[in-house]
mmCIF file of C-alpha atoms and ligand atoms in Angstrom:
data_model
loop_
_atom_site.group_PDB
_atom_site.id
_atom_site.type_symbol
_atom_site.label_atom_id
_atom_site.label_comp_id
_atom_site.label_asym_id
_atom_site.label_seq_id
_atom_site.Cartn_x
_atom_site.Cartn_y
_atom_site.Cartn_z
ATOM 1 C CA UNK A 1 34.027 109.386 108.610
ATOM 2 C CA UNK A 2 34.514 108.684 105.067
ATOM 3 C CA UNK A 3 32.348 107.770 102.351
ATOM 4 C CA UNK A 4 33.214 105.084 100.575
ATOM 5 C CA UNK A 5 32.121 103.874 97.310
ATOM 6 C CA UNK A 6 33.218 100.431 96.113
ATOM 7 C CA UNK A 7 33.479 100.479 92.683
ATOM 8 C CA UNK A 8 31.787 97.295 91.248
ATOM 9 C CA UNK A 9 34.000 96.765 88.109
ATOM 10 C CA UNK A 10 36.742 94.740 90.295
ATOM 11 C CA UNK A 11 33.784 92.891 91.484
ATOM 12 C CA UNK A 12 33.943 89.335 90.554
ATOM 13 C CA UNK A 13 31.474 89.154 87.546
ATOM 14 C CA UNK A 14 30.549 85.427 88.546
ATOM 15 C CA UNK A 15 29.537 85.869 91.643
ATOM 16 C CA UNK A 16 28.290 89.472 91.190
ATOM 17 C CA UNK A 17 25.035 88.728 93.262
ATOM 18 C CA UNK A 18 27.234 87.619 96.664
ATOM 19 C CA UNK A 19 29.791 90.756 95.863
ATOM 20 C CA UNK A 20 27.054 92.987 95.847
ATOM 21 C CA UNK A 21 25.608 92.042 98.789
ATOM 22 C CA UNK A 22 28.978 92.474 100.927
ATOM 23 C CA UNK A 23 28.937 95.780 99.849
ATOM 24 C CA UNK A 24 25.750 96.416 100.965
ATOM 25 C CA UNK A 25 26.354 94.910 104.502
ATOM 26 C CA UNK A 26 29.687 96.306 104.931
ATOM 27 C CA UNK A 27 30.540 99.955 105.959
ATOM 28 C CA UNK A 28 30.391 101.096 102.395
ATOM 29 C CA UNK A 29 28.001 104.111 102.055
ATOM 30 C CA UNK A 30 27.078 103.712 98.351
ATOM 31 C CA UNK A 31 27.540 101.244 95.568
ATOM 32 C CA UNK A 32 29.527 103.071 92.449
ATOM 33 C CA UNK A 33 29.073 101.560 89.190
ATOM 34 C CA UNK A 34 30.385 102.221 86.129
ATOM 35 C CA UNK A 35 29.048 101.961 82.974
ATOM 36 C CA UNK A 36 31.210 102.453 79.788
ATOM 37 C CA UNK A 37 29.884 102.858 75.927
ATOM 38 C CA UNK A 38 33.433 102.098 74.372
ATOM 39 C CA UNK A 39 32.758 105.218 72.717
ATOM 40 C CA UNK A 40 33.460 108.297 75.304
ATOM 41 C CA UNK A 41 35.953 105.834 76.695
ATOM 42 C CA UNK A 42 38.045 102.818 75.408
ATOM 43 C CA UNK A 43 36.539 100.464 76.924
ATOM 44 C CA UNK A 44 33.092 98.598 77.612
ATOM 45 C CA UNK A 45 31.604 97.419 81.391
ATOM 46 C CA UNK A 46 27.984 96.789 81.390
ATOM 47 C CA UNK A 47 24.908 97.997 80.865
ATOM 48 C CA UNK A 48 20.761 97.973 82.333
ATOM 49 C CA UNK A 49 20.447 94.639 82.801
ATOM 50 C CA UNK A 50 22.842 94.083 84.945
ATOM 51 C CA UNK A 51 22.364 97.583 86.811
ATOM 52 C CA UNK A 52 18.922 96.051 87.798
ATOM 53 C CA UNK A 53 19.620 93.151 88.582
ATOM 54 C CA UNK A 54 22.217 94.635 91.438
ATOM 55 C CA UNK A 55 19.140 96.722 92.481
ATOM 56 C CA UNK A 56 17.339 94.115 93.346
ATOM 57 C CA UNK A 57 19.753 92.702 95.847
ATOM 58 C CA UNK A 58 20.390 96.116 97.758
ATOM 59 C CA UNK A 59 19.279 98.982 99.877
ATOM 60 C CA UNK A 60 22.203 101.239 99.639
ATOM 61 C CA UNK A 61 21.982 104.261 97.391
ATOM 62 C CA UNK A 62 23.303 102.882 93.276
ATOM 63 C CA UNK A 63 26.087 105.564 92.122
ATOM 64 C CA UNK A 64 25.926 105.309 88.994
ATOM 65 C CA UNK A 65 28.727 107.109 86.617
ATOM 66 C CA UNK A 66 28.054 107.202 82.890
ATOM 67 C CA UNK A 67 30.953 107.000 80.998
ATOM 68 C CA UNK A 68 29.326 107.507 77.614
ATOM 69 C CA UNK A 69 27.810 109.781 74.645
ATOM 70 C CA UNK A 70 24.634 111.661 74.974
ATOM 71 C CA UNK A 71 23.912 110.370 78.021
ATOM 72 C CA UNK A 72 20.112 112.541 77.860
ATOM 73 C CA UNK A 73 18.891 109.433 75.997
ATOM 74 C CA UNK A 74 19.250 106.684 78.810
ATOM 75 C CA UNK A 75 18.223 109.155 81.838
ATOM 76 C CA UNK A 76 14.780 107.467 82.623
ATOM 77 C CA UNK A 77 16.122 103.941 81.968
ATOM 78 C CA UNK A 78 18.633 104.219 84.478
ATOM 79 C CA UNK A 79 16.614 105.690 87.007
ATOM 80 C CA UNK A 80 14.200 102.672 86.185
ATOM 81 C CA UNK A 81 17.071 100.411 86.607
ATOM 82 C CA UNK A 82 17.296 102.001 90.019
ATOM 83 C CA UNK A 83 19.891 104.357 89.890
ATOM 84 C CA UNK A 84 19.541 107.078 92.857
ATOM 85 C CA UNK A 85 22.356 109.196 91.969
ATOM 86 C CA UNK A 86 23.388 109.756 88.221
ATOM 87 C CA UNK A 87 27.152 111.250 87.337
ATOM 88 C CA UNK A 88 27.530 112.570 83.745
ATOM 89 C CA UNK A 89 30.661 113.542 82.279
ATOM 90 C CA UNK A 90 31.313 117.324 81.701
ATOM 91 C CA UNK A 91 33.037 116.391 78.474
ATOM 92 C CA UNK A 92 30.084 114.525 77.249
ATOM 93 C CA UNK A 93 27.385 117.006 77.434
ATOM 94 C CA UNK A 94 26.597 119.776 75.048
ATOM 95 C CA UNK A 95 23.803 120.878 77.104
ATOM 96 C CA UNK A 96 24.684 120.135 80.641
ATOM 97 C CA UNK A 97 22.762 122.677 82.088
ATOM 98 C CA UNK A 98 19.652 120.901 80.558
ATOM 99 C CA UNK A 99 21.032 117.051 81.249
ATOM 100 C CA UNK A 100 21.323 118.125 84.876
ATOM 101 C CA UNK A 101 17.619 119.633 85.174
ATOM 102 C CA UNK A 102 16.521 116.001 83.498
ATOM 103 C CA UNK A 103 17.955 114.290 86.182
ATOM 104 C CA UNK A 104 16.908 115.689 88.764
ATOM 105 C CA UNK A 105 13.017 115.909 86.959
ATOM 106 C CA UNK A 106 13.504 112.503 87.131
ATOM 107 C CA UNK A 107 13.900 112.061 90.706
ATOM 108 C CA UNK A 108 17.253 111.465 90.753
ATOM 109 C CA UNK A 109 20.796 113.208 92.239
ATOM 110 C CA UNK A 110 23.139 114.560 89.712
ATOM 111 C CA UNK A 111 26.521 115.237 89.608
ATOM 112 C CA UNK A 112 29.267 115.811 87.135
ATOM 113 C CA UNK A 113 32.376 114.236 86.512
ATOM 114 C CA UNK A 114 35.724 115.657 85.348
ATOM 115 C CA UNK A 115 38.221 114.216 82.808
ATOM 116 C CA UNK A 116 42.258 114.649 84.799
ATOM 117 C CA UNK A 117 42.583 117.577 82.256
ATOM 118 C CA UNK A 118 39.398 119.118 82.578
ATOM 119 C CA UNK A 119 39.667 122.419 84.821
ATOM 120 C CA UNK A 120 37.672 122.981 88.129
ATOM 121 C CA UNK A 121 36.963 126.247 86.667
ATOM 122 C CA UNK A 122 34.872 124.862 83.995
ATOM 123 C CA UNK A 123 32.579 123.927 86.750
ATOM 124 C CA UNK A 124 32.044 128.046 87.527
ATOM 125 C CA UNK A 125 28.624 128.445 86.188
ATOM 126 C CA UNK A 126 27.255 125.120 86.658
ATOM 127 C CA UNK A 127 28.423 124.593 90.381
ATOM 128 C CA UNK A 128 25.244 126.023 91.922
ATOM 129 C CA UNK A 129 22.985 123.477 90.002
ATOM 130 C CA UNK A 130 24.772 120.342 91.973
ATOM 131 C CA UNK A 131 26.058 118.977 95.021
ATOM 132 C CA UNK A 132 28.079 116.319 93.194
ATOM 133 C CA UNK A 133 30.830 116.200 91.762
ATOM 134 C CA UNK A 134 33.376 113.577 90.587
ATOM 135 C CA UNK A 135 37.169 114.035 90.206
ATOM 136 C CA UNK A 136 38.573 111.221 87.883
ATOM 137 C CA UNK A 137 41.806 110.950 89.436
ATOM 138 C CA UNK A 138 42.792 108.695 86.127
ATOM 139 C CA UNK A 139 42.099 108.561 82.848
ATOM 140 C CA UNK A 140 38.447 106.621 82.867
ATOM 141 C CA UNK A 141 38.160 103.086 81.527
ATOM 142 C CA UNK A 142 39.781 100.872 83.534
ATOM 143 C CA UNK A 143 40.218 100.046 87.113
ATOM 144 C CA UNK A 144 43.504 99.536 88.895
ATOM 145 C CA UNK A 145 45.084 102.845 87.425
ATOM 146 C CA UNK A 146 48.048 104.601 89.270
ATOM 147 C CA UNK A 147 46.088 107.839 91.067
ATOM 148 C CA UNK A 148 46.846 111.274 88.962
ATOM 149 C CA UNK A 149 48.889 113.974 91.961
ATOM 150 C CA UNK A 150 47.266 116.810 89.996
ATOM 151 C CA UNK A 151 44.163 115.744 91.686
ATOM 152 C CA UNK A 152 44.639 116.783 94.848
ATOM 153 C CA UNK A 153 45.539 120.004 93.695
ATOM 154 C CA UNK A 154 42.224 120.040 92.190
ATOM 155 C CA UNK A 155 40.635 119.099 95.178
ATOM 156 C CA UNK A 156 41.812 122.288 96.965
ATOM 157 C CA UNK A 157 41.058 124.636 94.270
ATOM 158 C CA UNK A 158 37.294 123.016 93.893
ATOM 159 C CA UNK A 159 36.780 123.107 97.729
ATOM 160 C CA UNK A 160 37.318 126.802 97.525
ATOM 161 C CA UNK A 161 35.209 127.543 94.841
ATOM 162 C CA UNK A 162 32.049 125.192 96.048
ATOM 163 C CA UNK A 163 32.406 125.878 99.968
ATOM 164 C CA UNK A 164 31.402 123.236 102.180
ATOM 165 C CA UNK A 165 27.709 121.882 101.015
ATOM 166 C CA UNK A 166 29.175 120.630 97.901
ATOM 167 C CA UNK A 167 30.237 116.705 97.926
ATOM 168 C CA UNK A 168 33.505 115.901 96.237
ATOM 169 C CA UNK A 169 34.126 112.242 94.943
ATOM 170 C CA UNK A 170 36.983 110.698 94.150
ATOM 171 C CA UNK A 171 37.417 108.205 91.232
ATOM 172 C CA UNK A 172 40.502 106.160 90.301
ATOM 173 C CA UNK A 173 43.386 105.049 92.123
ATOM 174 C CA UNK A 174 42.039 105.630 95.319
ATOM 175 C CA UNK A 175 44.661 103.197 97.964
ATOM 176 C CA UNK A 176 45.086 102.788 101.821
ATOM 177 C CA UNK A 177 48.113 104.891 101.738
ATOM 178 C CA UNK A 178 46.694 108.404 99.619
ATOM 179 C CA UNK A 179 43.005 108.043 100.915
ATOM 180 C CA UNK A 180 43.899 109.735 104.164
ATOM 181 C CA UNK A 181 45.636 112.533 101.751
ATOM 182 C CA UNK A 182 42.313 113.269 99.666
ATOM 183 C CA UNK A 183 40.470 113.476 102.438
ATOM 184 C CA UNK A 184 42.564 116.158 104.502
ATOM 185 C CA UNK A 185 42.663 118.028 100.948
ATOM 186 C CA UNK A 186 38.638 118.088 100.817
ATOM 187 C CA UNK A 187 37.461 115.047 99.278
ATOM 188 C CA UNK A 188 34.482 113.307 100.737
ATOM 189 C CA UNK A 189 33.386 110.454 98.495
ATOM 190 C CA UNK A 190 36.245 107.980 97.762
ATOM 191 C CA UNK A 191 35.523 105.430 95.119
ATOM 192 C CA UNK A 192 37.504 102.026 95.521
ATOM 193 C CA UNK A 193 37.904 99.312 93.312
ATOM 194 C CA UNK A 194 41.176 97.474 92.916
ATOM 195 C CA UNK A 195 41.963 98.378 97.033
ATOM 196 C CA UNK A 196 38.667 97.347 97.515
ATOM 197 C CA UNK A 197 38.337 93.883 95.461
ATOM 198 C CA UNK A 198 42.287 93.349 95.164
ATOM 199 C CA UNK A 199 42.610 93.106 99.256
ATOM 200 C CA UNK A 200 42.294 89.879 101.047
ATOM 201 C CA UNK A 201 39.330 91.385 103.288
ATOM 202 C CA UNK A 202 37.422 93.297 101.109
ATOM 203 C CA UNK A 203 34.572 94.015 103.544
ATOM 204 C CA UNK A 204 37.592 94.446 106.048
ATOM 205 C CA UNK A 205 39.353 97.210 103.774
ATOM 206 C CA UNK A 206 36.099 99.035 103.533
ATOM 207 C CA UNK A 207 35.620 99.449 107.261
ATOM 208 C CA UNK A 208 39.051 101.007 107.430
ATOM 209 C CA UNK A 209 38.329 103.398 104.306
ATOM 210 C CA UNK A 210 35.531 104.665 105.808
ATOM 211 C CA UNK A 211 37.138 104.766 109.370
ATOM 212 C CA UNK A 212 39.538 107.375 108.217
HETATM 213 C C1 DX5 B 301 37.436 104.175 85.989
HETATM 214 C C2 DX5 B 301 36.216 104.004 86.851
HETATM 215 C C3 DX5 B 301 36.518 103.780 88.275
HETATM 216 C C4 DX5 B 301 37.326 102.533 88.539
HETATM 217 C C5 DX5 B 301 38.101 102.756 89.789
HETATM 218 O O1 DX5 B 301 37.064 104.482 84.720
HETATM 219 O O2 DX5 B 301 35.389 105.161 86.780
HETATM 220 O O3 DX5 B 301 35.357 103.817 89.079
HETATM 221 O O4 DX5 B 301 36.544 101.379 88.651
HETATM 222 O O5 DX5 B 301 38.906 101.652 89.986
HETATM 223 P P1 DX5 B 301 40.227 101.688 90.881
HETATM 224 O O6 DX5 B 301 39.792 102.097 92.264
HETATM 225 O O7 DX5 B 301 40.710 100.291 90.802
HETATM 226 O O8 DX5 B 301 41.150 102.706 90.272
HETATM 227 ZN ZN1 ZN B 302 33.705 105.414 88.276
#
């Protein structure tokens, strides 16, 4: 069985309270959302507000991936917004040793994602201090990006390095026809917007992600 992660950024921002709540009935195992500063990456999503506001219409655990600066100085406002699991980016974070340790202090589950060009091995001394981590499998942003094939090289390699405890989540261009790929490669986590929001049976197309 997969995990799957809808990501919420396909979502239909109109009727975000109804897509929400799909998620949470369907075979999904967590909600992924991204949030975006325009700064670390060209783009913006949303921000606290809204990540509450989803909180308040679900049980399933909020994945929520920062895609921003200094990410130290929202910690506790996301995990009062009700995040349960909190992904920084390795690129973002001087101190990551320390930004990890604040997340988990407050109550939360870290993990760390990694730009397409950022090595595996950068993970080396930092591995042992998570059980998350996020493979952006495109260049963050956007959703509805073609899926990078260095990934599931990087897969492999990270698999060997972490063993088996460690959870490996996939983010970008995650479709029907590759998922089954990333999964034999190692992956566990597969995030899923476009495939997800873009299919006729949303709900439907979850329950055969996860399936796999
Ligand atoms: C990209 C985001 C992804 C994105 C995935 O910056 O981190 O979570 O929403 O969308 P798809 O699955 O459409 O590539
Ligand atoms: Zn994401």
């Amino acid at each position: 069985m997969a995990l799957i992660a809808p990501s919420l950024l396909s979502a239909d921002f109109g009727n975000l309270a109804r897509d929400v709540r799909m998620i949470d009935q369907s075979a999904a195992a967590w909600h992924h959302i991204d949030i975006m500063d325009g700064v670390f990456v060209p783009n913006l999503s949303f921000g606290l507000p809204v990540v509450k506001a989803i909180a308040k219409e679900v049980t399933k655990p909020l994945d929520v991936h920062l895609m921003i600066v200094d990410p130290d100085r929202y910690i506790h406002a996301f995990r009062d917004a009700g995040a349960t699991h909190l992904t920084v980016h390795w690129e973002a974070c001087t101190h990551l040793h320390r930004t990890i340790q604040a997340i988990k202090a407050a109550g939360m589950r870290p993990g760390i994602a990694l730009n397409p060009h950022t090595p595996v091995a950068s993970l080396e001394d930092i591995l042992g201090d998570v059980d998350l981590v996020c493979l952006m499998s495109v260049n963050p942003g956007f959703g509805g990006q073609s899926f990078i094939e260095n990934t599931l090289l990087k897969i492999v390699k990270l698999r060997q390095m972490a063993g088996s405890s460690l959870q490996i989540e996939i983010d970008g261009g995650v479709t029907l026809t590759n998922a089954p790929v990333l999964l034999k490669a190692g992956a566990d986590v597969l995030v899923a917007g476009n495939t997800v929001f873009g299919s006729a049976d949303p709900a439907g197309t979850i329950a055969t992600l996860s399936a796999l």
